[in-house]
């Protein structure tokens, strides 16, 4: 993960806002950092990059300036190329991308030719053009502030930098620095259909056109015909068997890429070591349990996997850190030990006193959550920040995870129908309305969840990776009808109907108990949230 920053200011003034977020940028990328300043057509431009090493033989410094004077700031992971790239296995993504563009490659072609999360800032010296964008799923944070004579683009902000907004994950933005005003053109992803005021010279094809595979009718489903089936019986029906096999295949490949493309040294070591390289944000629920089980297939057998579980002190009961997720994770850990008896699992119990929560929220977390500001942003942002810090107790001893990579189950609920409100939508309005709600929720996660979560988790110099948001997995799941993903209707309970397809996959792989756990939101499972508060209200703590 990296902390990248860029500013263009008309005149000779150097941007002062970087001083407010420099510390956060450095924490995102603790391995290498530098700045680069140029003058462009009356603008003073500043580029700053801080790097966390995750790919290539060694860290590649940023900003990366090529032989022509083009400047690249890259924050991302390329997992697969659709183009024949002139690269060595020793090269980082940064060098490969810079070389392609320097040799005359098209930005539009490049950005539609690989899979992986990213945010990018690229200055084309010859054209005097600035490109800015996030990947089509919006997995990496990028914020901006655009005014007539000033542009700021940054991975992370600060509450003292006014009017920052999330860069929309709807395409690539192109700024012509020869124009009178800093107004971007949008090269829009063809799968997005947002009404906007941007000039759109072209559309870019990234995802295949979504179509429902093997179109079926929910009235023909075995679930409609028999309301007493259990998971074993469902798995014997062809209706589910093939889709379960495909889900396991795509999710396994996603986890494999995200656990094996990683340096052999942990954050503490310079050379190959046997410390944990992978940590999992672990509630013990089905999403994280399945990630843990699949990760164990690909992480080297002599390395532990760290499981991070966070709990907050009960306000009226000092030193009481009991919470629903803690007991759930202990139960699921026993199931993982049975299925993977030779794997060393490090369960890190992260207990957060109220005093520390209030202090860290004020000093650090509120600036990372910004520009978001609701009660829900507060509770989720704080939970994820402390969990990803990875500082707690393991087997009764103080421990901090040395892992460079965090795996998270983000996106599973939106894709596979995990929210309890889906049940009401289906009951009142039918399957078509549920399908529309699933599409809407997926389109909103870049602005509602992913930018915030990336900022808070990566503040500890770790790479947040989200296997459920892998492009191939997303394309497969979104190609299924909603009743092939979930069945949130009576008499099937929420610990079966919601995310039914995922539960069947977990059950098939042996997670018999975890497959039947009901959905529990992180803010309630960790006991940070006050149930009397409305999550959509503006938080007075931020």
Coordinates of C-alpha atoms in Angstrom, one line a residue, residues 40-518:
X40 CA 3.9 23.1 -15.8
X41 CA 2.3 25.9 -17.8
X42 CA 2.1 28.4 -15.0
X43 CA 1.3 25.7 -12.3
X44 CA 3.6 24.6 -9.5
X45 CA 3.2 20.9 -9.3
X46 CA 4.1 18.7 -6.3
X47 CA 4.2 14.9 -6.3
X48 CA 4.8 12.9 -3.2
X49 CA 5.0 9.1 -2.8
X50 CA 5.4 6.8 0.2
X51 CA 5.7 3.1 -0.5
X52 CA 4.9 -0.1 1.3
X53 CA 6.8 -2.9 -0.5
X54 CA 4.5 -5.7 -1.6
X55 CA 5.7 -6.7 -5.1
X56 CA 8.9 -6.9 -7.1
X57 CA 12.4 -7.9 -6.0
X58 CA 12.8 -4.7 -4.0
X59 CA 10.8 -1.5 -3.3
X60 CA 10.5 0.9 -6.2
X61 CA 10.6 4.5 -5.1
X62 CA 7.9 7.0 -6.0
X63 CA 7.2 9.4 -7.6
X64 CA 8.6 7.4 -10.5
X65 CA 10.0 9.8 -13.1
X66 CA 10.8 8.2 -16.5
X67 CA 13.4 9.3 -19.1
X68 CA 10.8 11.6 -20.7
X69 CA 9.9 13.4 -17.5
X70 CA 6.5 11.7 -17.1
X71 CA 5.6 11.2 -13.4
X72 CA 3.7 8.2 -12.0
X73 CA 2.2 7.8 -8.6
X74 CA 0.8 4.2 -8.3
X75 CA -1.0 2.7 -5.3
X76 CA -2.2 -0.8 -6.2
X77 CA -1.7 -4.5 -7.0
X78 CA -1.8 -6.0 -10.5
X79 CA -2.8 -9.6 -10.2
X80 CA -3.1 -10.5 -13.9
X81 CA -2.3 -8.8 -17.3
X82 CA -4.4 -9.1 -20.5
X83 CA -1.6 -7.5 -22.5
X84 CA 1.8 -9.0 -23.3
X85 CA 4.0 -6.7 -21.1
X86 CA 7.7 -6.3 -21.5
X87 CA 8.6 -7.0 -17.9
X88 CA 10.6 -9.2 -15.6
X89 CA 9.3 -11.0 -12.6
X90 CA 11.7 -8.8 -10.6
X91 CA 9.9 -5.7 -11.7
X92 CA 7.3 -3.9 -9.6
X93 CA 3.9 -2.8 -11.0
X94 CA 5.2 0.8 -10.9
X95 CA 8.0 0.1 -13.3
X96 CA 6.0 -2.0 -15.7
X97 CA 3.2 0.6 -15.9
X98 CA 5.6 3.5 -16.3
X99 CA 7.6 1.7 -19.1
X100 CA 4.4 0.9 -21.0
X101 CA 3.2 4.5 -20.9
X102 CA 6.7 5.9 -21.7
X103 CA 6.9 3.7 -24.7
X104 CA 3.8 5.2 -26.2
X105 CA 1.2 2.9 -24.7
X106 CA -2.4 4.3 -24.3
X107 CA -3.7 5.1 -20.8
X108 CA -7.2 3.9 -21.8
X109 CA -5.8 0.6 -23.1
X110 CA -3.6 0.1 -20.0
X111 CA -6.4 0.6 -17.5
X112 CA -8.7 -1.9 -19.2
X113 CA -5.9 -4.5 -19.5
X114 CA -5.3 -5.8 -16.0
X115 CA -7.1 -7.0 -12.9
X116 CA -6.3 -5.6 -9.5
X117 CA -7.1 -2.8 -7.1
X118 CA -5.5 0.6 -7.6
X119 CA -5.5 4.4 -7.5
X120 CA -3.3 6.2 -10.0
X121 CA -2.0 9.7 -10.6
X122 CA 0.0 10.1 -13.9
X123 CA 1.4 13.3 -15.4
X124 CA 2.0 13.1 -19.2
X125 CA 4.8 15.5 -19.8
X126 CA 4.5 15.8 -23.6
X127 CA 0.8 16.2 -23.6
X128 CA 0.7 18.3 -20.4
X129 CA -2.1 16.1 -19.2
X130 CA -2.8 14.7 -15.7
X131 CA -4.7 11.4 -15.3
X132 CA -6.4 10.5 -12.0
X133 CA -8.5 7.5 -11.2
X134 CA -9.5 4.5 -9.0
X135 CA -10.2 1.0 -10.1
X136 CA -13.7 0.2 -11.2
X137 CA -14.7 -1.4 -7.9
X138 CA -13.1 1.5 -5.9
X139 CA -11.0 -0.7 -3.5
X140 CA -8.2 1.9 -2.9
X141 CA -8.8 5.3 -1.4
X142 CA -8.3 8.5 -3.4
X143 CA -9.6 12.0 -2.4
X144 CA -9.5 15.3 -4.2
X145 CA -10.3 19.0 -4.0
X146 CA -10.8 20.8 -7.4
X147 CA -11.0 24.6 -7.7
X148 CA -10.4 26.9 -10.6
X149 CA -6.7 27.3 -10.0
X150 CA -5.9 24.6 -7.6
X151 CA -6.0 20.8 -7.5
X152 CA -5.2 18.4 -4.6
X153 CA -5.3 14.6 -5.0
X154 CA -4.3 12.5 -2.1
X155 CA -4.7 9.0 -0.6
X156 CA -5.7 10.3 2.7
X157 CA -6.8 13.7 4.1
X158 CA -7.1 15.7 7.3
X159 CA -10.0 17.6 8.7
X160 CA -8.1 20.8 8.3
X161 CA -8.0 20.4 4.5
X162 CA -11.5 21.6 3.6
X163 CA -13.8 20.3 0.9
X164 CA -12.1 17.0 0.2
X165 CA -14.3 14.4 -1.6
X166 CA -13.9 10.8 -2.7
X167 CA -12.7 10.5 -6.3
X168 CA -15.7 8.7 -7.9
X169 CA -14.8 5.2 -9.0
X170 CA -16.7 5.7 -12.3
X171 CA -13.8 6.0 -14.7
X172 CA -10.5 7.8 -15.5
X173 CA -10.3 11.6 -15.2
X174 CA -8.2 13.6 -17.5
X175 CA -7.1 17.2 -16.7
X176 CA -5.7 19.3 -19.6
X177 CA -3.2 21.6 -18.0
X178 CA -3.2 23.9 -21.1
X179 CA -6.9 24.7 -20.5
X180 CA -8.0 27.9 -18.7
X181 CA -9.6 25.9 -15.8
X182 CA -8.8 22.7 -14.0
X183 CA -11.9 20.8 -15.2
X184 CA -11.6 17.0 -15.8
X185 CA -12.9 15.0 -18.6
X186 CA -14.3 11.6 -17.7
X187 CA -13.4 8.4 -19.5
X188 CA -16.3 6.5 -18.0
X189 CA -16.5 2.8 -17.2
X190 CA -19.2 1.4 -19.4
X191 CA -20.8 -0.6 -16.6
X192 CA -21.5 2.5 -14.6
X193 CA -24.6 4.6 -15.4
X194 CA -24.3 7.6 -13.2
X195 CA -25.7 10.9 -14.3
X196 CA -22.9 13.5 -14.0
X197 CA -21.8 16.8 -15.4
X198 CA -18.5 15.7 -16.8
X199 CA -17.6 15.8 -20.4
X200 CA -17.3 12.2 -21.5
X201 CA -15.2 11.8 -24.7
X202 CA -15.1 8.0 -24.4
X203 CA -16.3 4.9 -22.5
X204 CA -14.0 2.2 -21.3
X205 CA -15.0 -1.5 -21.2
X206 CA -13.8 -3.2 -18.0
X207 CA -16.3 -5.8 -16.9
X208 CA -18.0 -8.1 -19.3
X209 CA -21.6 -7.1 -19.9
X210 CA -23.5 -8.5 -16.9
X211 CA -25.9 -11.3 -18.0
X212 CA -27.8 -13.8 -15.9
X213 CA -26.2 -17.3 -16.4
X214 CA -28.6 -20.2 -16.9
X215 CA -31.7 -18.1 -16.5
X216 CA -34.1 -19.8 -14.1
X217 CA -37.4 -18.9 -12.5
X218 CA -37.5 -18.6 -8.7
X219 CA -40.8 -20.4 -8.7
X220 CA -39.0 -23.5 -10.1
X221 CA -36.4 -23.6 -7.4
X222 CA -36.3 -26.6 -5.1
X223 CA -36.4 -24.1 -2.2
X224 CA -39.8 -22.9 -3.4
X225 CA -41.1 -26.5 -3.7
X226 CA -39.7 -27.8 -0.4
X227 CA -39.3 -25.6 2.6
X228 CA -37.7 -28.2 4.9
X229 CA -34.3 -28.8 3.1
X230 CA -31.0 -28.6 5.0
X231 CA -27.6 -27.8 3.5
X232 CA -26.6 -31.4 2.8
X233 CA -29.8 -31.9 0.9
X234 CA -29.4 -28.6 -1.1
X235 CA -25.9 -29.6 -2.1
X236 CA -27.2 -32.8 -3.6
X237 CA -29.3 -30.8 -6.1
X238 CA -27.7 -29.8 -9.4
X239 CA -29.4 -26.4 -9.1
X240 CA -26.8 -25.4 -6.4
X241 CA -24.0 -27.9 -7.0
X242 CA -22.4 -26.3 -10.0
X243 CA -22.7 -22.7 -8.6
X244 CA -21.1 -23.8 -5.3
X245 CA -18.2 -25.4 -7.3
X246 CA -17.7 -22.2 -9.3
X247 CA -17.8 -20.0 -6.2
X248 CA -15.2 -22.1 -4.4
X249 CA -13.0 -22.0 -7.6
X250 CA -13.2 -18.3 -8.1
X251 CA -12.8 -17.4 -4.4
X252 CA -9.9 -19.9 -4.0
X253 CA -8.1 -18.3 -7.0
X254 CA -8.7 -14.8 -5.5
X255 CA -7.3 -15.8 -2.1
X256 CA -4.3 -17.5 -3.7
X257 CA -3.3 -14.3 -5.6
X258 CA -3.7 -12.2 -2.4
X259 CA -1.6 -14.5 -0.2
X260 CA 1.2 -15.5 -2.5
X261 CA 2.0 -12.2 -4.2
X262 CA 3.8 -10.8 -1.3
X263 CA 7.4 -10.4 -0.1
X264 CA 8.9 -13.4 1.8
X265 CA 9.8 -11.1 4.7
X266 CA 7.4 -9.8 7.3
X267 CA 7.4 -6.1 8.4
X268 CA 10.0 -6.8 11.0
X269 CA 12.5 -8.7 8.9
X270 CA 14.7 -7.8 5.9
X271 CA 15.1 -11.3 4.6
X272 CA 12.8 -14.4 4.3
X273 CA 11.4 -15.4 7.7
X274 CA 8.9 -17.8 9.2
X275 CA 6.8 -15.0 10.9
X276 CA 3.2 -14.3 9.8
X277 CA 2.9 -12.5 6.5
X278 CA -0.9 -12.7 6.3
X279 CA -3.4 -11.5 8.9
X280 CA -7.2 -11.8 8.6
X281 CA -9.8 -9.4 10.1
X282 CA -11.5 -12.2 11.9
X283 CA -15.0 -12.0 13.6
X284 CA -15.4 -15.8 13.3
X285 CA -18.4 -15.3 11.0
X286 CA -18.8 -17.1 7.7
X287 CA -17.0 -14.5 5.5
X288 CA -13.8 -14.4 7.5
X289 CA -13.9 -18.1 8.4
X290 CA -14.0 -19.1 4.7
X291 CA -11.1 -16.7 3.9
X292 CA -9.0 -18.2 6.7
X293 CA -9.7 -21.8 5.6
X294 CA -8.8 -21.0 1.9
X295 CA -5.7 -18.9 2.9
X296 CA -4.3 -22.0 4.8
X297 CA -4.2 -23.8 1.4
X298 CA -1.7 -21.2 0.0
X299 CA 0.3 -19.8 3.0
X300 CA 3.5 -21.7 3.5
X301 CA 3.0 -24.5 5.9
X302 CA 5.6 -23.4 8.4
X303 CA 4.1 -19.9 8.7
X304 CA 1.4 -18.9 11.1
X305 CA -1.7 -17.0 10.1
X306 CA -2.8 -14.2 12.4
X307 CA -6.5 -13.8 13.2
X308 CA -7.3 -10.3 14.4
X309 CA -10.4 -10.0 16.7
X310 CA -11.4 -6.7 18.3
X311 CA -13.5 -6.0 21.3
X312 CA -14.4 -2.7 23.0
X313 CA -14.8 -2.1 26.8
X314 CA -18.4 -1.9 27.9
X315 CA -19.1 1.7 28.9
X316 CA -20.8 0.8 32.2
X317 CA -18.5 -2.1 33.1
X318 CA -14.8 -1.3 33.2
X319 CA -12.4 -4.0 32.0
X320 CA -15.2 -6.0 30.6
X321 CA -14.4 -6.9 27.0
X322 CA -16.9 -9.7 26.4
X323 CA -18.7 -9.3 23.1
X324 CA -20.5 -11.6 20.7
X325 CA -17.7 -11.7 18.1
X326 CA -15.2 -12.9 20.7
X327 CA -17.1 -16.0 21.5
X328 CA -17.9 -16.6 17.9
X329 CA -14.2 -16.4 16.8
X330 CA -13.2 -18.8 19.6
X331 CA -15.7 -21.4 18.3
X332 CA -14.8 -20.9 14.7
X333 CA -11.1 -21.2 15.6
X334 CA -11.7 -24.7 17.0
X335 CA -13.4 -25.6 13.7
X336 CA -10.4 -24.3 11.7
X337 CA -8.0 -26.3 14.0
X338 CA -9.9 -29.4 13.2
X339 CA -9.8 -28.8 9.5
X340 CA -6.2 -27.6 9.4
X341 CA -4.5 -29.4 12.3
X342 CA -0.9 -28.6 11.2
X343 CA -1.5 -24.9 10.7
X344 CA -0.4 -22.5 13.5
X345 CA -3.3 -20.1 14.1
X346 CA -2.4 -17.0 16.1
X347 CA -5.7 -15.5 17.5
X348 CA -4.9 -12.0 18.6
X349 CA -7.4 -10.7 21.1
X350 CA -7.5 -6.9 20.7
X351 CA -9.2 -5.3 23.7
X352 CA -9.7 -1.5 23.5
X353 CA -10.4 0.5 26.7
X354 CA -12.8 3.5 26.3
X355 CA -10.0 6.0 27.2
X356 CA -7.8 4.7 24.3
X357 CA -10.7 4.7 21.9
X358 CA -11.5 8.3 22.6
X359 CA -7.9 9.4 22.4
X360 CA -7.1 7.6 19.1
X361 CA -10.3 8.7 17.6
X362 CA -9.5 12.3 18.3
X363 CA -5.8 12.2 17.4
X364 CA -5.9 10.0 14.3
X365 CA -9.0 8.1 13.3
X366 CA -11.4 11.0 12.6
X367 CA -8.9 12.4 10.1
X368 CA -8.7 9.1 8.3
X369 CA -12.5 8.7 8.2
X370 CA -12.9 12.2 6.8
X371 CA -14.6 13.3 4.6
X372 CA -17.2 10.8 5.8
X373 CA -18.9 11.7 9.0
X374 CA -21.8 9.5 10.1
X375 CA -22.3 7.4 13.3
X376 CA -21.8 4.3 11.2
X377 CA -18.5 5.7 9.7
X378 CA -17.3 6.4 13.2
X379 CA -18.1 2.9 14.7
X380 CA -16.8 1.0 11.6
X381 CA -13.8 3.2 11.1
X382 CA -12.7 2.8 14.7
X383 CA -13.3 -0.9 14.8
X384 CA -11.2 -1.5 11.6
X385 CA -8.4 0.9 12.7
X386 CA -7.8 -1.0 16.0
X387 CA -8.3 -4.4 14.4
X388 CA -5.8 -3.7 11.6
X389 CA -3.3 -2.3 14.1
X390 CA -3.0 -5.9 15.3
X391 CA -1.9 -5.1 18.8
X392 CA -3.3 -7.3 21.5
X393 CA -2.7 -10.6 23.3
X394 CA -1.9 -14.0 21.8
X395 CA -2.0 -17.0 24.1
X396 CA -1.9 -14.5 27.0
X397 CA 1.2 -12.6 25.9
X398 CA 1.4 -9.2 24.3
X399 CA 1.7 -9.5 20.5
X400 CA 1.6 -7.3 17.4
X401 CA 1.1 -8.9 14.1
X402 CA 4.1 -8.5 11.7
X403 CA 2.0 -9.2 8.7
X404 CA 2.2 -6.9 5.6
X405 CA -1.1 -8.1 4.2
X406 CA -4.6 -8.0 5.7
X407 CA -7.4 -10.0 4.3
X408 CA -11.0 -8.8 4.8
X409 CA -14.4 -10.1 3.9
X410 CA -15.6 -6.7 2.6
X411 CA -18.1 -7.0 -0.3
X412 CA -19.6 -10.4 0.6
X413 CA -22.8 -9.0 2.0
X414 CA -23.4 -6.7 -1.0
X415 CA -22.7 -9.4 -3.6
X416 CA -24.3 -12.4 -1.9
X417 CA -27.3 -10.9 -0.2
X418 CA -26.2 -10.8 3.5
X419 CA -28.1 -7.8 4.9
X420 CA -31.3 -8.5 6.8
X421 CA -33.1 -5.7 5.1
X422 CA -33.0 -7.7 1.8
X423 CA -35.6 -10.0 3.4
X424 CA -38.1 -7.1 3.8
X425 CA -37.4 -5.9 0.2
X426 CA -38.2 -9.3 -1.2
X427 CA -41.3 -9.7 1.0
X428 CA -42.7 -6.4 -0.1
X429 CA -41.6 -5.9 -3.6
X430 CA -40.4 -9.2 -5.1
X431 CA -37.2 -10.6 -6.7
X432 CA -36.8 -7.8 -9.3
X433 CA -36.6 -5.2 -6.6
X434 CA -34.1 -7.3 -4.6
X435 CA -32.0 -7.6 -7.7
X436 CA -32.1 -3.8 -8.2
X437 CA -31.1 -3.3 -4.5
X438 CA -28.2 -5.6 -4.8
X439 CA -27.0 -3.7 -7.9
X440 CA -27.4 -0.4 -6.1
X441 CA -25.5 -1.5 -3.0
X442 CA -22.6 -2.8 -5.1
X443 CA -22.4 0.4 -7.0
X444 CA -22.3 2.4 -3.8
X445 CA -19.6 0.6 -1.9
X446 CA -16.7 2.6 -3.3
X447 CA -18.0 5.8 -1.8
X448 CA -19.9 4.3 1.2
X449 CA -17.3 1.8 2.5
X450 CA -14.2 1.0 0.6
X451 CA -12.4 4.4 0.6
X452 CA -12.9 4.8 4.3
X453 CA -11.9 1.2 5.1
X454 CA -8.8 1.5 3.0
X455 CA -7.7 4.7 4.8
X456 CA -8.2 3.4 8.3
X457 CA -6.7 -0.1 7.8
X458 CA -3.6 1.0 5.8
X459 CA -2.7 3.6 8.5
X460 CA -0.6 0.8 10.0
X461 CA 1.5 0.2 7.0
X462 CA -0.3 -2.9 5.9
X463 CA -1.9 -3.8 2.5
X464 CA -5.6 -4.3 2.8
X465 CA -6.8 -7.0 0.3
X466 CA -10.4 -8.0 -0.3
X467 CA -10.8 -11.4 -1.9
X468 CA -14.6 -11.1 -2.3
X469 CA -14.0 -8.1 -4.6
X470 CA -11.8 -9.9 -7.1
X471 CA -12.9 -9.1 -10.6
X472 CA -13.5 -12.7 -11.7
X473 CA -15.4 -13.5 -8.5
X474 CA -17.5 -10.3 -8.9
X475 CA -18.3 -11.2 -12.5
X476 CA -19.4 -14.7 -11.6
X477 CA -21.6 -13.7 -8.7
X478 CA -23.2 -10.7 -10.5
X479 CA -24.0 -13.1 -13.4
X480 CA -26.3 -15.1 -11.1
X481 CA -29.9 -14.3 -10.5
X482 CA -30.6 -13.1 -6.9
X483 CA -32.4 -16.3 -6.0
X484 CA -29.2 -18.2 -7.0
X485 CA -27.2 -16.2 -4.5
X486 CA -29.6 -16.0 -1.5
X487 CA -33.1 -17.0 -0.4
X488 CA -34.1 -14.5 2.2
X489 CA -37.7 -15.6 2.7
X490 CA -39.7 -17.7 5.1
X491 CA -39.5 -20.3 6.4
X492 CA -35.7 -20.3 5.8
X493 CA -34.0 -18.4 8.7
X494 CA -31.4 -15.7 8.3
X495 CA -28.6 -18.2 9.2
X496 CA -29.5 -20.1 6.0
X497 CA -31.3 -17.9 3.5
X498 CA -29.0 -14.8 3.6
X499 CA -25.8 -15.5 1.6
X500 CA -27.1 -19.0 0.9
X501 CA -24.6 -19.8 -1.8
X502 CA -21.7 -18.8 0.3
X503 CA -23.0 -20.9 3.2
X504 CA -23.3 -23.9 1.0
X505 CA -19.7 -23.4 -0.1
X506 CA -18.5 -23.2 3.5
X507 CA -20.5 -26.2 4.5
X508 CA -19.1 -28.3 1.6
X509 CA -15.5 -27.3 2.7
X510 CA -16.2 -28.5 6.2
X511 CA -17.1 -25.3 8.0
X512 CA -20.3 -26.9 9.2
X513 CA -20.8 -24.6 12.2
X514 CA -19.6 -21.4 10.8
X515 CA -21.8 -21.9 7.7
X516 CA -24.9 -21.6 10.0
X517 CA -23.9 -18.4 11.9
X518 CA -26.3 -15.5 11.5

